CSV table of C-alpha atoms in Angstrom, one decimal:
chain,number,residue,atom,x,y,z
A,138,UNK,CA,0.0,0.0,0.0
A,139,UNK,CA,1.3,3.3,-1.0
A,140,UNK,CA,1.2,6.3,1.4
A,141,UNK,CA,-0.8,7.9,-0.7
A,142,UNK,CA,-3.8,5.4,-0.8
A,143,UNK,CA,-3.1,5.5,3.2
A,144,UNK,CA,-3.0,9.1,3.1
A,145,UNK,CA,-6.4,10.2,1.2
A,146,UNK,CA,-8.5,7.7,2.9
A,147,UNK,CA,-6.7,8.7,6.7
A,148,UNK,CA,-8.1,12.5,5.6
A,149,UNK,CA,-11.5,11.1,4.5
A,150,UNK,CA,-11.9,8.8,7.8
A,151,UNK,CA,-10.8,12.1,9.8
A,152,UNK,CA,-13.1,14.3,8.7
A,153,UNK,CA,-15.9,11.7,9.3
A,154,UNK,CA,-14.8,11.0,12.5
A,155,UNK,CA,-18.2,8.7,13.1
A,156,UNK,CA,-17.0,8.6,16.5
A,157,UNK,CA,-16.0,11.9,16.8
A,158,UNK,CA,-12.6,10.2,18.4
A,159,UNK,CA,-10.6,13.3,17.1
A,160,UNK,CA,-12.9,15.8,18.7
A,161,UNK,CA,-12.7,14.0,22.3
A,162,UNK,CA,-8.9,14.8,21.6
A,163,UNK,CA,-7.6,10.6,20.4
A,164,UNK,CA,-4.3,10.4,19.5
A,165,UNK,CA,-3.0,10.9,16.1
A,166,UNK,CA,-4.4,7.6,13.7
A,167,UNK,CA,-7.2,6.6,15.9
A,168,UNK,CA,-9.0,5.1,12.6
A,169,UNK,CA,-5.5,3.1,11.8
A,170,UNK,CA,-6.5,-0.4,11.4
A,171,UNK,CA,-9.9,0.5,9.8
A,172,UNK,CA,-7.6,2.7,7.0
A,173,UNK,CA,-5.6,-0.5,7.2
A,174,UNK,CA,-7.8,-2.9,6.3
A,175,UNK,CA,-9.9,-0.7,3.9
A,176,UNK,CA,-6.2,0.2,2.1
A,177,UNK,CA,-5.5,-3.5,2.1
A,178,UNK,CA,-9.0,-4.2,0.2
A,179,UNK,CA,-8.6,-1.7,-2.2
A,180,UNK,CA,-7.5,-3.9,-4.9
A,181,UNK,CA,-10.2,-6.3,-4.7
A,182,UNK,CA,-13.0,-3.6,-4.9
A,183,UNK,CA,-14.5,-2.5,-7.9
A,184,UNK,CA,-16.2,0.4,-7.7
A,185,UNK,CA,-17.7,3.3,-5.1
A,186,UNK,CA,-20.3,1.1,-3.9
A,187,UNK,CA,-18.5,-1.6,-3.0
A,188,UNK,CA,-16.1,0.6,-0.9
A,189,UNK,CA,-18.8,1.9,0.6
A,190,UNK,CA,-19.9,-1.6,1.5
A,191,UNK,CA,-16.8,-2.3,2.8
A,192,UNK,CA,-16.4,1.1,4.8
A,193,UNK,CA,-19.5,0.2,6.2
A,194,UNK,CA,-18.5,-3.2,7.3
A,195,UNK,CA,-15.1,-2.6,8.4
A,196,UNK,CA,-16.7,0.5,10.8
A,197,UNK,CA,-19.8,-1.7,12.6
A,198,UNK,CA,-17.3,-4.4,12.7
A,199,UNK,CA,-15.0,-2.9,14.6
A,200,UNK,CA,-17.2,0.2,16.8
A,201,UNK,CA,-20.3,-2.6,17.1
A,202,UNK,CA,-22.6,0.0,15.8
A,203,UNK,CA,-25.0,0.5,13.3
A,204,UNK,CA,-23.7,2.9,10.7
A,205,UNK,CA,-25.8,4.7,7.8
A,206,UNK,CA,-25.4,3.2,4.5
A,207,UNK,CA,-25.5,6.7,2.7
A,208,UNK,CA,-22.7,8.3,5.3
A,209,UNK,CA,-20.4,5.7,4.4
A,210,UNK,CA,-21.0,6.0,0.9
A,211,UNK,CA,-19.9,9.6,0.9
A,212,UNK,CA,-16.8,9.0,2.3
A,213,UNK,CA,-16.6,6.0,-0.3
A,214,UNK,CA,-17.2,8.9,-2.9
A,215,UNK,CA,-14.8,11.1,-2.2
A,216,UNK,CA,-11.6,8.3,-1.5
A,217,UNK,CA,-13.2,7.2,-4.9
A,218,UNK,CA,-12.2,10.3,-6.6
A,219,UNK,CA,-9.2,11.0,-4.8
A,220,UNK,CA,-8.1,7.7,-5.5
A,221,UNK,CA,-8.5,8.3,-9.2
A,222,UNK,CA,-7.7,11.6,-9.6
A,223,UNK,CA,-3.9,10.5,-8.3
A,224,UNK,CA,-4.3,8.0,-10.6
A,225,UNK,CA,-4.7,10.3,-13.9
């Protein structure tokens, strides 16, 4: 995984803070493994609705909470875009 990848999705996950973990004052990376695993994935996902999917997933899975399925999609839309503007 580049640093890049790691990079745009870290600012997408940071200014979603779903569990407004950067607000209560967390550490620097407290969405690490969840960028991780997400990063990891990336070459096995196909398109913004999978990611979203995934985002999804990966966030319930690990918080144990119920996230909305259109929140996590625009986060999925915007490392979408980032992810292929780079790529241009």
């Amino acid at each position: 995984m580049s640093n890049t990848i790691y990079n745009i999705i870290e600012k997408e996950f940071n200014n979603w803070d779903p569990e407004s973990l950067l607000c209560s004052g967390a550490n620097i990376d407290p969405y690490k493994s969840e960028i991780n695993e997400i990063a990891n994935d990336l070459e096995t996902i196909e398109n913004v609705f999978q990611l979203s999917k995934k985002i999804k997933y990966v966030f319930e899975k690990d918080f144990h909470l119920q996230y909305e399925q259109n929140d996590c999609f625009i986060v999925a839309e915007n490392i979408w875009e980032n992810l292929h503007e780079k790529n241009k």
